[in-house]
mmCIF file of C-alpha atoms (C1' of nucleotides) in Angstrom:
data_model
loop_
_atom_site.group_PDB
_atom_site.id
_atom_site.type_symbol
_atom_site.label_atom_id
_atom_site.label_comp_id
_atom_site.label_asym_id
_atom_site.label_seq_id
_atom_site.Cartn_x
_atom_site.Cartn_y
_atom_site.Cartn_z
ATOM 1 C CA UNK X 277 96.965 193.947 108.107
ATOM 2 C CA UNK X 278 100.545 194.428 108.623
ATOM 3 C CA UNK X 279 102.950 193.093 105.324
ATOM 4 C CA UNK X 280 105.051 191.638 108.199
ATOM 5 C CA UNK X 281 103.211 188.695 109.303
ATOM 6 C CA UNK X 282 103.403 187.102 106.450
ATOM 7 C CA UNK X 283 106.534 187.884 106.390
ATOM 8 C CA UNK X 284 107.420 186.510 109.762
ATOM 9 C CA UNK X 285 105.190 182.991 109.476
ATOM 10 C CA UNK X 286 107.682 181.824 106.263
ATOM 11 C CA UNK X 287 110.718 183.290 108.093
ATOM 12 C CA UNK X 288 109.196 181.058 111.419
ATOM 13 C CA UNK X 289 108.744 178.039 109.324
ATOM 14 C CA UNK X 290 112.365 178.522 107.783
ATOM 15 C CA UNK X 291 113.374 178.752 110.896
ATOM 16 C CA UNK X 292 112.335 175.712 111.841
ATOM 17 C CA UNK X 293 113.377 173.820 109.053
ATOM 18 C CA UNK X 294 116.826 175.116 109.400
ATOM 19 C CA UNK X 295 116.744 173.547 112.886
ATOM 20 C CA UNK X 296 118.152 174.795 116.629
ATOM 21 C CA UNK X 297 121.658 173.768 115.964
ATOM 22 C CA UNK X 298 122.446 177.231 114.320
ATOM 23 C CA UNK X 299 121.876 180.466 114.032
ATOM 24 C CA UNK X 300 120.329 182.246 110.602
ATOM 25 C CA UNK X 301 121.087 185.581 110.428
ATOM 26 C CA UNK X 302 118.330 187.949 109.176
ATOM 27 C CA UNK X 303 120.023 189.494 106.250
ATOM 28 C CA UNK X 304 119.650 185.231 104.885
ATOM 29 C CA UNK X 305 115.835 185.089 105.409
ATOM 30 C CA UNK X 306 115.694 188.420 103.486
ATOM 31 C CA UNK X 307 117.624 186.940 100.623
ATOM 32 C CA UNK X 308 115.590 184.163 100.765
ATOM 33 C CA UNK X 309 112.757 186.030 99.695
ATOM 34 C CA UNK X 310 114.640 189.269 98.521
ATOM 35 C CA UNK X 311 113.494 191.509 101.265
ATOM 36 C CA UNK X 312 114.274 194.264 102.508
ATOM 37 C CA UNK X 313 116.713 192.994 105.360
ATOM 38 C CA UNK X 314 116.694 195.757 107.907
ATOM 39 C CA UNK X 315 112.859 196.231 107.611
ATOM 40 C CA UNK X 316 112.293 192.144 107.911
ATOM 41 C CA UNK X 317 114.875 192.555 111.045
ATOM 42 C CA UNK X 318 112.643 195.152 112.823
ATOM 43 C CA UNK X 319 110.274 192.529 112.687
ATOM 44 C CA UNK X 320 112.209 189.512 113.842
ATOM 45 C CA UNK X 321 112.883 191.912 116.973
ATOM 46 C CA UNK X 322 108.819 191.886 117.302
ATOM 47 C CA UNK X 323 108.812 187.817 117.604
ATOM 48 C CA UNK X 324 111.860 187.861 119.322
ATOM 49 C CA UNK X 325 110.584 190.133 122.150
ATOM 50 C CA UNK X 326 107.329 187.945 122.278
ATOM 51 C CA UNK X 327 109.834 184.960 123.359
ATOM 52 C CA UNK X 328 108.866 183.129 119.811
ATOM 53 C CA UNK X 329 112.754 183.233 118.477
ATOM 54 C CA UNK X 330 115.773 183.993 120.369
ATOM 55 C CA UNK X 331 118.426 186.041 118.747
ATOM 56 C CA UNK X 332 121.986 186.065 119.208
ATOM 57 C CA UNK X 333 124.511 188.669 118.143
ATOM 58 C CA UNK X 334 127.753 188.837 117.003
ATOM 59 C CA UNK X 335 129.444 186.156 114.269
ATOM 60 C CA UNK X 336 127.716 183.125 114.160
ATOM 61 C CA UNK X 337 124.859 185.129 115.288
ATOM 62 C CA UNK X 338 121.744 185.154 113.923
ATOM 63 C CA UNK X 339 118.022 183.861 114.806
ATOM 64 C CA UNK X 340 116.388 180.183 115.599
ATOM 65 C CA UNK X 341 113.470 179.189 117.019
ATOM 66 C CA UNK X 342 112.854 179.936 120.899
ATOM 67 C CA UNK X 343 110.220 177.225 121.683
ATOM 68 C CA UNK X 344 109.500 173.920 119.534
ATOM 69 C CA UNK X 345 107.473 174.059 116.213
ATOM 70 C CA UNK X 346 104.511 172.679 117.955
ATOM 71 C CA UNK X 347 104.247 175.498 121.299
ATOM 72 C CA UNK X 348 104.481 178.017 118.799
ATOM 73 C CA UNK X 349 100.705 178.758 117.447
ATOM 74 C CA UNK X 350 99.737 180.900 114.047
ATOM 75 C CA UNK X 351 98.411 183.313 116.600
ATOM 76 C CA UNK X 352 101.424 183.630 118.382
ATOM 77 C CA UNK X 353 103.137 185.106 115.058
ATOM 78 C CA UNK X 354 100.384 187.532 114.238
ATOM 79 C CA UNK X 355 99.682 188.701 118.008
ATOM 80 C CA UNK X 356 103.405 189.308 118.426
ATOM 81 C CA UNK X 357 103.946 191.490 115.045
ATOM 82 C CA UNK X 358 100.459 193.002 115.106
ATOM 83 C CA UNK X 359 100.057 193.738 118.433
ATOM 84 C CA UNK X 360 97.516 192.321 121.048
ATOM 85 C CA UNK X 361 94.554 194.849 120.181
ATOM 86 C CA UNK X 362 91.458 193.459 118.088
ATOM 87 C CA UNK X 363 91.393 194.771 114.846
ATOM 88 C CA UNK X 364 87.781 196.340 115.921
ATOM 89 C CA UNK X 365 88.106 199.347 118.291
ATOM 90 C CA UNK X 366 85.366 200.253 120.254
ATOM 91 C CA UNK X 367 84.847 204.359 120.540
ATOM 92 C CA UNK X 368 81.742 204.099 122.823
ATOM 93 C CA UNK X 369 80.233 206.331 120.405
ATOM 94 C CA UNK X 370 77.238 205.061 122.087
ATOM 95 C CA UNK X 371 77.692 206.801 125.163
ATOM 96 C CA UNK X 372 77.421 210.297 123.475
ATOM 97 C CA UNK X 373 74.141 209.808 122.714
ATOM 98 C CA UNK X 374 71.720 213.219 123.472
ATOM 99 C CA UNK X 375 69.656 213.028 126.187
ATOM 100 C CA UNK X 376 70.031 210.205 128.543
ATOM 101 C CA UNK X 377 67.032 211.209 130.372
ATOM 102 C CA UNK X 378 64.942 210.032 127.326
ATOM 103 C CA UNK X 379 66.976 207.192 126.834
ATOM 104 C CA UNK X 380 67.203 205.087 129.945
ATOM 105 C CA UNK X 381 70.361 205.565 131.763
ATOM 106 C CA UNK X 382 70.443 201.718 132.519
ATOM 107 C CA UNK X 383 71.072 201.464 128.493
ATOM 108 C CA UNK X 384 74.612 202.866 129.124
ATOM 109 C CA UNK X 385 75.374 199.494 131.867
ATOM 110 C CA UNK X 386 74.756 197.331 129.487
ATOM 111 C CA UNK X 387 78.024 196.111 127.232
ATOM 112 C CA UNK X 388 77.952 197.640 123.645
ATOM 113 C CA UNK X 389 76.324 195.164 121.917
ATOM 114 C CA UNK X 390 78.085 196.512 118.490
ATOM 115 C CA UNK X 391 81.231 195.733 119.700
ATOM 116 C CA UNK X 392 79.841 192.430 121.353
ATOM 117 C CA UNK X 393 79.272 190.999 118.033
ATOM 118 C CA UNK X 394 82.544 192.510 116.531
ATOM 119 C CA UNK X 395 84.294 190.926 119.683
ATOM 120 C CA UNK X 396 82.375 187.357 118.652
ATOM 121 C CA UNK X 397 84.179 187.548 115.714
ATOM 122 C CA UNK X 398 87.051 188.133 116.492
ATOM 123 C CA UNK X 399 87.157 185.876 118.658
ATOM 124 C CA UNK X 400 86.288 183.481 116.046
ATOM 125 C CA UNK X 401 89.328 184.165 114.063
ATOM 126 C CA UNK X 402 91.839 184.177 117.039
ATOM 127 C CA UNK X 403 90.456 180.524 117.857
ATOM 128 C CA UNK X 404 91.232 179.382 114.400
ATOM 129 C CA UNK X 405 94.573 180.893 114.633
ATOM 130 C CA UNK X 406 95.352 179.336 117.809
ATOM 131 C CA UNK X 407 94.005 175.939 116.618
ATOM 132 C CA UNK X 408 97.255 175.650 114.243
ATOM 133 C CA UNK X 409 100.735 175.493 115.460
ATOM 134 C CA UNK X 410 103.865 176.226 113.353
ATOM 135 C CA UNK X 411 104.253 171.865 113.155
ATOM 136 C CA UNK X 412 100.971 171.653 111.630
ATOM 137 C CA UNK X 413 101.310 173.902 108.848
ATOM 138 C CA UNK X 414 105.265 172.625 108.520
ATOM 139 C CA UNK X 415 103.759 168.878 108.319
ATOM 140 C CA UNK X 416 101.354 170.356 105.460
ATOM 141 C CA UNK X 417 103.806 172.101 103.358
ATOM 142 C CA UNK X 418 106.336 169.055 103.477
ATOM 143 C CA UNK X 419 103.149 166.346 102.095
ATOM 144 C CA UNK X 420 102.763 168.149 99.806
ATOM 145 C CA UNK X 421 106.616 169.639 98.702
ATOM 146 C CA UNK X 422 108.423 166.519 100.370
ATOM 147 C CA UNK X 423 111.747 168.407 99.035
ATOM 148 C CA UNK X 424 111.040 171.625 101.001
ATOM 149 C CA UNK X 425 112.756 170.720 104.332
ATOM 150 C CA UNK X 426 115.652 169.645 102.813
ATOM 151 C CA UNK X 427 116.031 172.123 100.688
ATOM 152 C CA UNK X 428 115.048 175.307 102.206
ATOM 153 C CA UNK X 429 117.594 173.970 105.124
ATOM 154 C CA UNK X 430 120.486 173.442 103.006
ATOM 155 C CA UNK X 431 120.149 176.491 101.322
ATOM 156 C CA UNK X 432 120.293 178.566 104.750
ATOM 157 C CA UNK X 433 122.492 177.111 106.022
ATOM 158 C CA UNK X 434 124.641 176.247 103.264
ATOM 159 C CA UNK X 435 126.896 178.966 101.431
ATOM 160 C CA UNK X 436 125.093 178.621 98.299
ATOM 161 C CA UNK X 437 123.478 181.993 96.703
ATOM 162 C CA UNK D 235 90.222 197.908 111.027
ATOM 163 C CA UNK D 236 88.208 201.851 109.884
ATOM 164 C CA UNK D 237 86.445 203.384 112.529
ATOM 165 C CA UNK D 238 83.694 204.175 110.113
ATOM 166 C CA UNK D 239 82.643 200.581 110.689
ATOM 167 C CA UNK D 240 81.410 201.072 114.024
ATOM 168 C CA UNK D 241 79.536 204.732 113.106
ATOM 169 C CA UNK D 242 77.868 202.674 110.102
ATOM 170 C CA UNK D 243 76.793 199.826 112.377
ATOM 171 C CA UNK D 244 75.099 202.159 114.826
ATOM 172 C CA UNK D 245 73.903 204.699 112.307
ATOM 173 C CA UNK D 246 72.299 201.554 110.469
ATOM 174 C CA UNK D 247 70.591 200.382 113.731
ATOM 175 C CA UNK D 248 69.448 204.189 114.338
ATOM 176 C CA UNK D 249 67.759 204.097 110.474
ATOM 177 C CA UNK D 250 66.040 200.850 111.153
ATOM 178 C CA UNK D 251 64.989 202.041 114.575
ATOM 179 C CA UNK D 252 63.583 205.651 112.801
ATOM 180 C CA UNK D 253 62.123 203.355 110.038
ATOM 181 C CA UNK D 254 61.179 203.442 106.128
ATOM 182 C CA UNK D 255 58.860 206.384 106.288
ATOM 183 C CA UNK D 256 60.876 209.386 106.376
ATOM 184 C CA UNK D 257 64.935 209.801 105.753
ATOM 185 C CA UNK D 258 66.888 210.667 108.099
ATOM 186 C CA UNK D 259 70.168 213.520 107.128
ATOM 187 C CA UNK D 260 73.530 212.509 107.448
ATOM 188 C CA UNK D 261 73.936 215.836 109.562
ATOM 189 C CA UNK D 262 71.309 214.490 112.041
ATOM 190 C CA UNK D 263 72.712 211.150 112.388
ATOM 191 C CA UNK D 264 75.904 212.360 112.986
ATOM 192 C CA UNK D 265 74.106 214.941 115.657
ATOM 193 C CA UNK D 266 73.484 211.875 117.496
ATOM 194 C CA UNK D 267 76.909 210.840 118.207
ATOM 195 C CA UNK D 268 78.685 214.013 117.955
ATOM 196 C CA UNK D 269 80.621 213.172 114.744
ATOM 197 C CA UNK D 270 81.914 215.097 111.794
ATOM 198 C CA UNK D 271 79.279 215.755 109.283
ATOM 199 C CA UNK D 272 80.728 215.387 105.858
ATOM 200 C CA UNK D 273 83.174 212.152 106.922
ATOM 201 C CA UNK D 274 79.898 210.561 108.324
ATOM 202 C CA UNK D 275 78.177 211.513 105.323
ATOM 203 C CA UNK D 276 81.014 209.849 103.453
ATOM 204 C CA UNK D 277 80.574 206.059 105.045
ATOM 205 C CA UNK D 278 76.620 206.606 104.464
ATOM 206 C CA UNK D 279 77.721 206.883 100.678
ATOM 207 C CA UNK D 280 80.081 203.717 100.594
ATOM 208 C CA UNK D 281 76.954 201.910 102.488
ATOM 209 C CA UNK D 282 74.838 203.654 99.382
ATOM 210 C CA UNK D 283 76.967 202.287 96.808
ATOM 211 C CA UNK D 284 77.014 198.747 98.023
ATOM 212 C CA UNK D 285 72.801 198.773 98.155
ATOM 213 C CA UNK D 286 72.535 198.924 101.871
ATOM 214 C CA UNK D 287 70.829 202.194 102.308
ATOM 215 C CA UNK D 288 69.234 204.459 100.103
ATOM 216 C CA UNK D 289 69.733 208.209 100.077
ATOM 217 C CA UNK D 290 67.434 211.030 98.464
ATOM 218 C CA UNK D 291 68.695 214.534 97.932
ATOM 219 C CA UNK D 292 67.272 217.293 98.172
ATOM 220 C CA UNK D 293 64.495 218.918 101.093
ATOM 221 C CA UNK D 294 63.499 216.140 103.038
ATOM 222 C CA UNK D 295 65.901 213.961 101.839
ATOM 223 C CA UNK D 296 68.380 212.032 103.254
ATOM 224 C CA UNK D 297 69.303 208.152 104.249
ATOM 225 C CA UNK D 298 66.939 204.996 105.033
ATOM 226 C CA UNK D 299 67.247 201.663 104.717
ATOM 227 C CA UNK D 300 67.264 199.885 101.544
ATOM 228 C CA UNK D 301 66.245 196.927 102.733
ATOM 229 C CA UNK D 302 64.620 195.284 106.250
ATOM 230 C CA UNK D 303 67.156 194.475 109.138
ATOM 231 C CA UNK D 304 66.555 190.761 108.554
ATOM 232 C CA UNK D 305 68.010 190.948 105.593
ATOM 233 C CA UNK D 306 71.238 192.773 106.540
ATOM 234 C CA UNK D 307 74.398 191.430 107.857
ATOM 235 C CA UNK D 308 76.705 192.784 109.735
ATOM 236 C CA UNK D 309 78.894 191.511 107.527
ATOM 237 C CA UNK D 310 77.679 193.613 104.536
ATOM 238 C CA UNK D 311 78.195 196.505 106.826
ATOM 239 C CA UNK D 312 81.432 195.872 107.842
ATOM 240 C CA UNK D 313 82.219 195.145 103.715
ATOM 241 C CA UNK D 314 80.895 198.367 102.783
ATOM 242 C CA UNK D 315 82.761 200.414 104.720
ATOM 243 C CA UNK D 316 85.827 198.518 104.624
ATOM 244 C CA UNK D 317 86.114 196.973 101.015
ATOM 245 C CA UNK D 318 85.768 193.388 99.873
ATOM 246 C CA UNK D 319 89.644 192.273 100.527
ATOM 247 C CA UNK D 320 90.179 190.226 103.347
ATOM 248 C CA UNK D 321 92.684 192.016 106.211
ATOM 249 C CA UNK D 322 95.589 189.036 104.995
ATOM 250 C CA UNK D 323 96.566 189.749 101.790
ATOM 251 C CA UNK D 324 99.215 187.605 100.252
ATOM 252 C CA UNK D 325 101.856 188.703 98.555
ATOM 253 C CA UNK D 326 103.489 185.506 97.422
ATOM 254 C CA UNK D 327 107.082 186.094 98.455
ATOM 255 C CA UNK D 328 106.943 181.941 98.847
ATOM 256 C CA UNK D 329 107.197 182.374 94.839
ATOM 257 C CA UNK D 330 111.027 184.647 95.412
ATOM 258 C CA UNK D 331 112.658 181.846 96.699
ATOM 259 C CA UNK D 332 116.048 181.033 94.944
ATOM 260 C CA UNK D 333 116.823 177.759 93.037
ATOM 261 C CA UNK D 334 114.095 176.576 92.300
ATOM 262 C CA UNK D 335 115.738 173.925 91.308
ATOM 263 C CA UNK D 336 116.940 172.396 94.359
ATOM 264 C CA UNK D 337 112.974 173.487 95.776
ATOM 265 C CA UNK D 338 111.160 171.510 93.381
ATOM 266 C CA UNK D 339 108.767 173.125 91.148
ATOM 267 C CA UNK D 340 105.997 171.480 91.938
ATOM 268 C CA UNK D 341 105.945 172.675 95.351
ATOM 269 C CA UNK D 342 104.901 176.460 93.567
ATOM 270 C CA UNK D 343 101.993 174.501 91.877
ATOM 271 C CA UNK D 344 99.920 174.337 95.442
ATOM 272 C CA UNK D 345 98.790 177.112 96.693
ATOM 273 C CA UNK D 346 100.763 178.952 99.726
ATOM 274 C CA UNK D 347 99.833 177.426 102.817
ATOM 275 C CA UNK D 348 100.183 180.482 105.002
ATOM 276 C CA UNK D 349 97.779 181.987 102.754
ATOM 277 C CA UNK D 350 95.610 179.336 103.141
ATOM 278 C CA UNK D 351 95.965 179.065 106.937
ATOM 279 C CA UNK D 352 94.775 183.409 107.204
ATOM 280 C CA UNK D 353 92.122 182.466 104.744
ATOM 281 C CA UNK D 354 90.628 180.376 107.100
ATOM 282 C CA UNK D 355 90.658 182.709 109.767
ATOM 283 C CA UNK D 356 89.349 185.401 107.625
ATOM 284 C CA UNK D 357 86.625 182.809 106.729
ATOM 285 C CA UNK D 358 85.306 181.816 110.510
ATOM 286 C CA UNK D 359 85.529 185.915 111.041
ATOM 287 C CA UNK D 360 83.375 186.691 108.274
ATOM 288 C CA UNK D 361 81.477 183.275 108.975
ATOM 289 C CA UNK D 362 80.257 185.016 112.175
ATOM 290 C CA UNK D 363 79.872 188.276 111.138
ATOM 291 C CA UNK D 364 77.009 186.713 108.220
ATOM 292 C CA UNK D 365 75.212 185.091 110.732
ATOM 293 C CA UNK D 366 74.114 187.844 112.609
ATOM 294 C CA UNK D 367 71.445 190.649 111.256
ATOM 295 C CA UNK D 368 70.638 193.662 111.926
ATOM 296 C CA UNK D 369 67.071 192.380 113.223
ATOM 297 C CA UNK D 370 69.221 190.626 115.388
ATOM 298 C CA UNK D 371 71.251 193.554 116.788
ATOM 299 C CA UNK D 372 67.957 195.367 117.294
ATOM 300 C CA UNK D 373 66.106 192.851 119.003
ATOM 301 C CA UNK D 374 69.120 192.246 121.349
ATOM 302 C CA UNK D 375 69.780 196.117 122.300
ATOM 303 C CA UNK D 376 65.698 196.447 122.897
ATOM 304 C CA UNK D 377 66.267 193.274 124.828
ATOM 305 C CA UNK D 378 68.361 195.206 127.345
ATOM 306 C CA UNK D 379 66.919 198.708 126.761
ATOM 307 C CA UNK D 380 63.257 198.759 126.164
ATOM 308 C CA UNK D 381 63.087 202.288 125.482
ATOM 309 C CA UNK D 382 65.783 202.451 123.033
ATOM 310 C CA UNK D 383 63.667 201.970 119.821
ATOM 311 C CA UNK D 384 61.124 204.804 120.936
ATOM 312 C CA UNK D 385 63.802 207.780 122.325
ATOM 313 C CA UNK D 386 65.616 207.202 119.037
ATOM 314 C CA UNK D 387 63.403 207.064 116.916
ATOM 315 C CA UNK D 388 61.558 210.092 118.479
ATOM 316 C CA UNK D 389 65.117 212.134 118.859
ATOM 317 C CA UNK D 390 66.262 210.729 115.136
ATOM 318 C CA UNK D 391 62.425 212.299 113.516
ATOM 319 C CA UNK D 392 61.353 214.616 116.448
ATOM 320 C CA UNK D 393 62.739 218.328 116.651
ATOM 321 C CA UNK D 394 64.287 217.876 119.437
ATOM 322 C CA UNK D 395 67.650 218.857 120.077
ATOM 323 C "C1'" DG L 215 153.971 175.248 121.436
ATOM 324 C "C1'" DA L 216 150.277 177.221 124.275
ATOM 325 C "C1'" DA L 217 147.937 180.969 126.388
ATOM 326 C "C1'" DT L 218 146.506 185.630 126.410
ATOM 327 C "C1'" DA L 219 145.547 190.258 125.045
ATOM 328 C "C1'" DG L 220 144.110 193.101 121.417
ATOM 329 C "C1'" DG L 221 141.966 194.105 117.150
ATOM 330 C "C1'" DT L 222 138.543 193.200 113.768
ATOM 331 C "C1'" DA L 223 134.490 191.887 111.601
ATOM 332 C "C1'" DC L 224 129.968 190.637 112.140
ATOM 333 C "C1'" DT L 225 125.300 190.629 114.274
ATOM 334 C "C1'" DC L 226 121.368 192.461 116.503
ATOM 335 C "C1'" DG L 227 118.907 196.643 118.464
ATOM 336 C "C1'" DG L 228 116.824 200.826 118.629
ATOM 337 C "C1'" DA L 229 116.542 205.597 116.876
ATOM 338 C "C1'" DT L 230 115.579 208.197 112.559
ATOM 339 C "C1'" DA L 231 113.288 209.657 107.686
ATOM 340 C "C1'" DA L 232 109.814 208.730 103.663
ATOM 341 C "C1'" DT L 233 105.523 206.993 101.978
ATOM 342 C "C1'" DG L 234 100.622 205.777 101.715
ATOM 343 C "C1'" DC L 235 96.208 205.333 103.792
ATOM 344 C "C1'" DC L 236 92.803 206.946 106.883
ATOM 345 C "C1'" DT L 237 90.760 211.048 108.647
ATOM 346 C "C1'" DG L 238 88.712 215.348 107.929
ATOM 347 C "C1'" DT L 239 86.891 219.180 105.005
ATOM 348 C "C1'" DC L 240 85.052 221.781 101.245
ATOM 349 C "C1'" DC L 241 82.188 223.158 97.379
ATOM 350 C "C1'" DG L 242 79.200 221.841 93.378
ATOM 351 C "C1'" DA L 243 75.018 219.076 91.108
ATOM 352 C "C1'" DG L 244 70.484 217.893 91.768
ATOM 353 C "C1'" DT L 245 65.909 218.269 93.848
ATOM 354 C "C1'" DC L 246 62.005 219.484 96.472
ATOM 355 C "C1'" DT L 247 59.510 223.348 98.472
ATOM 356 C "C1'" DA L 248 57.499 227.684 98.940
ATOM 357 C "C1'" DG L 249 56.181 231.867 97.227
ATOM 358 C "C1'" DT L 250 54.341 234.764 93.480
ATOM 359 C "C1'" DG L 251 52.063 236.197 89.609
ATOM 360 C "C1'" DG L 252 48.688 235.349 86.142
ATOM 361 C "C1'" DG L 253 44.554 233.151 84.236
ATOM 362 C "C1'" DC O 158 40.267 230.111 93.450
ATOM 363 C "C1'" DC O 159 43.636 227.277 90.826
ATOM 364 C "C1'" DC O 160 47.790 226.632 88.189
ATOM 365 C "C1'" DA O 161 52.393 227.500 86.359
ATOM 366 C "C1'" DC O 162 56.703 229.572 86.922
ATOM 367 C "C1'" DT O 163 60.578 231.097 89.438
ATOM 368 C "C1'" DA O 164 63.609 231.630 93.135
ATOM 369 C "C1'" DG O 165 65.454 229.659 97.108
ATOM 370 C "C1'" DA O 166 67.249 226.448 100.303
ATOM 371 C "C1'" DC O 167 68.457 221.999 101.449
ATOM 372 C "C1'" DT O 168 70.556 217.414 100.566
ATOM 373 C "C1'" DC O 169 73.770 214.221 98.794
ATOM 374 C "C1'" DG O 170 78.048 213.390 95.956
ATOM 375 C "C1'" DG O 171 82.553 213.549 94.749
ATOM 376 C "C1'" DA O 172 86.980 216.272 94.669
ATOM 377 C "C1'" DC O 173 90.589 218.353 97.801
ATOM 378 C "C1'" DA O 174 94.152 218.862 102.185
ATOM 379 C "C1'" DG O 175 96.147 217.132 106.912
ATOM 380 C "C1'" DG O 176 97.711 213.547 110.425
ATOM 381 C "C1'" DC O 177 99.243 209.310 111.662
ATOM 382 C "C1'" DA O 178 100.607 204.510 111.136
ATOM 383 C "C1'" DT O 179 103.225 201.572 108.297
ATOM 384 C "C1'" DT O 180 107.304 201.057 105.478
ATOM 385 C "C1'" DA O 181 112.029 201.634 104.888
ATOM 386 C "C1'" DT O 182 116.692 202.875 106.426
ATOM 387 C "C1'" DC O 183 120.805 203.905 109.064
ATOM 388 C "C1'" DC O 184 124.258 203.798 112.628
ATOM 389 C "C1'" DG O 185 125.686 202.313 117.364
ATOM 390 C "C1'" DA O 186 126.273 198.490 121.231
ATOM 391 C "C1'" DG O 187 127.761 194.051 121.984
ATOM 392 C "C1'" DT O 188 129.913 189.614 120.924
ATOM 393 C "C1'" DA O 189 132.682 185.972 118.981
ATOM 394 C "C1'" DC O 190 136.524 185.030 116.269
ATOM 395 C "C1'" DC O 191 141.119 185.604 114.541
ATOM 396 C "C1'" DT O 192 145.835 187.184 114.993
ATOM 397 C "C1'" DA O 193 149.948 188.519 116.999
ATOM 398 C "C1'" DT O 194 152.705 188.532 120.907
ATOM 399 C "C1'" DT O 195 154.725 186.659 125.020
ATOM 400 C "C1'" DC O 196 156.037 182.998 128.310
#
DNA sequence: GAATAGGTACTCGGATAATGCCTGTCCGAGTCTAGTGGG
DNA sequence: CCCACTAGACTCGGACAGGCATTATCCGAGTACCTATTC
């Protein structure tokens, strides 16, 4: 799995902490968590073209949350940097089979059942993705690092290095 | 996700369907689906290793299962081929953050969040993947294609071509 | 003093290289088989 | 006729290149701000 989501679900949460008044630009996240800042900024532009954050250029410019903490699901993060294709592609290597006269060529109407049960889970993960927004797992982190919110907020938006 | 994962699935189903009597090649397999030899012959080895099938060199030789379809997972398929870590892997950057001072220090005592929100995704994924067997996946297919079992089994150990 | 035009600095955005993993391939080690010669 | 030996061929097994996606980077387009000038 892409490096970037996890990348992009701390920058999400900082975003939200750091609230919709302002803007953070990306080369702050990336300090935040000494990243590479043009790399972490290609993927910003993922969640920003998924309409998770807006961006704004120019001075004062920067990134913020696009939708509140509790539309935006886990899910949303990963879909929108990793793309909307299951991590299990189906080739249909079944259809090349030899000899469909031997085996029945009402096999090949059927559904893959292979990729059925890869699709099963799959869908099992996506579900538990979507089940938690970006306010759940911000609630989370604050009971148990109360100073957090405060902190991670002041520190983006505040000049201090 | 490796698209070995989906050859290995259906070349396990195609050993369980030719049964415990006689191997099967890796050449032959791969006959059946029109794949490359030597890379198919390379997941058969990585399902080898990890005690799913056996393989015998030599004339006659070749791959069958190492143990009945009941008691193989897709899961331990899907492992084989692509390796025990889960698709998320953390990399901690939560632990970069500056002053951690004003973030108190406690906060880097729990463990990440994030991580453990993709750990329970992984976790339902694989959850589903264990509860399904190979016997499963058999009896399904036959389900919907009675003469499955037979044409494969008599195209996997037949001559035919 | 206030408004405006211009310049400047700053930000995102997409186009452009470098790296690592997956894909694909090859040849060697080991083993069973078949044939051959001898008892 | 039966057995042992030898040669052969066949199979897996791991070591060796190629292609593509991910990682990393750079420069240009656009915007807001600041400054200087003019009314």
């Amino acid at each position: 799995m892409n490096e970037g989501v996890e990348w992009a679900l701390h920058c999400c949460l900082n975003l939200a902490w750091a609230g919709p008044e302002r803007a953070v630009t990306a080369a702050r996240l990336a300090a935040f968590y000494e990243l590479p800042t043009a790399y972490l900024n290609k993927q910003l532009q993922a969640l920003a073209r998924e309409g998770i954050v807006s961006s704004t250029p120019g001075p004062r410019g920067g990134f913020r949350l696009a939708r509140q903490p509790e539309e935006i699901t886990v899910l949303d993060v990963v879909t929108a940097i990793e793309g909307r294709d299951p991590a299990f592609q189906c080739t249909h290597i079944r259809k090349r089979t030899p000899n469909n006269g031997t085996l029945l060529d009402d096999d090949f109407r059927q559904p893959c059942l292979v990729h059925q049960a890869m699709a099963r889970a799959d869908l099992a993960w996506r579900r538990e993705l979507a089940g938690q927004t970006l306010a759940d797992l911000k609630a989370s982190i604050e009971g148990v690092a109360p100073g957090a919110a405060e902190g991670t907020r002041g520190w983006l938006l505040g000049g201090g290095g």
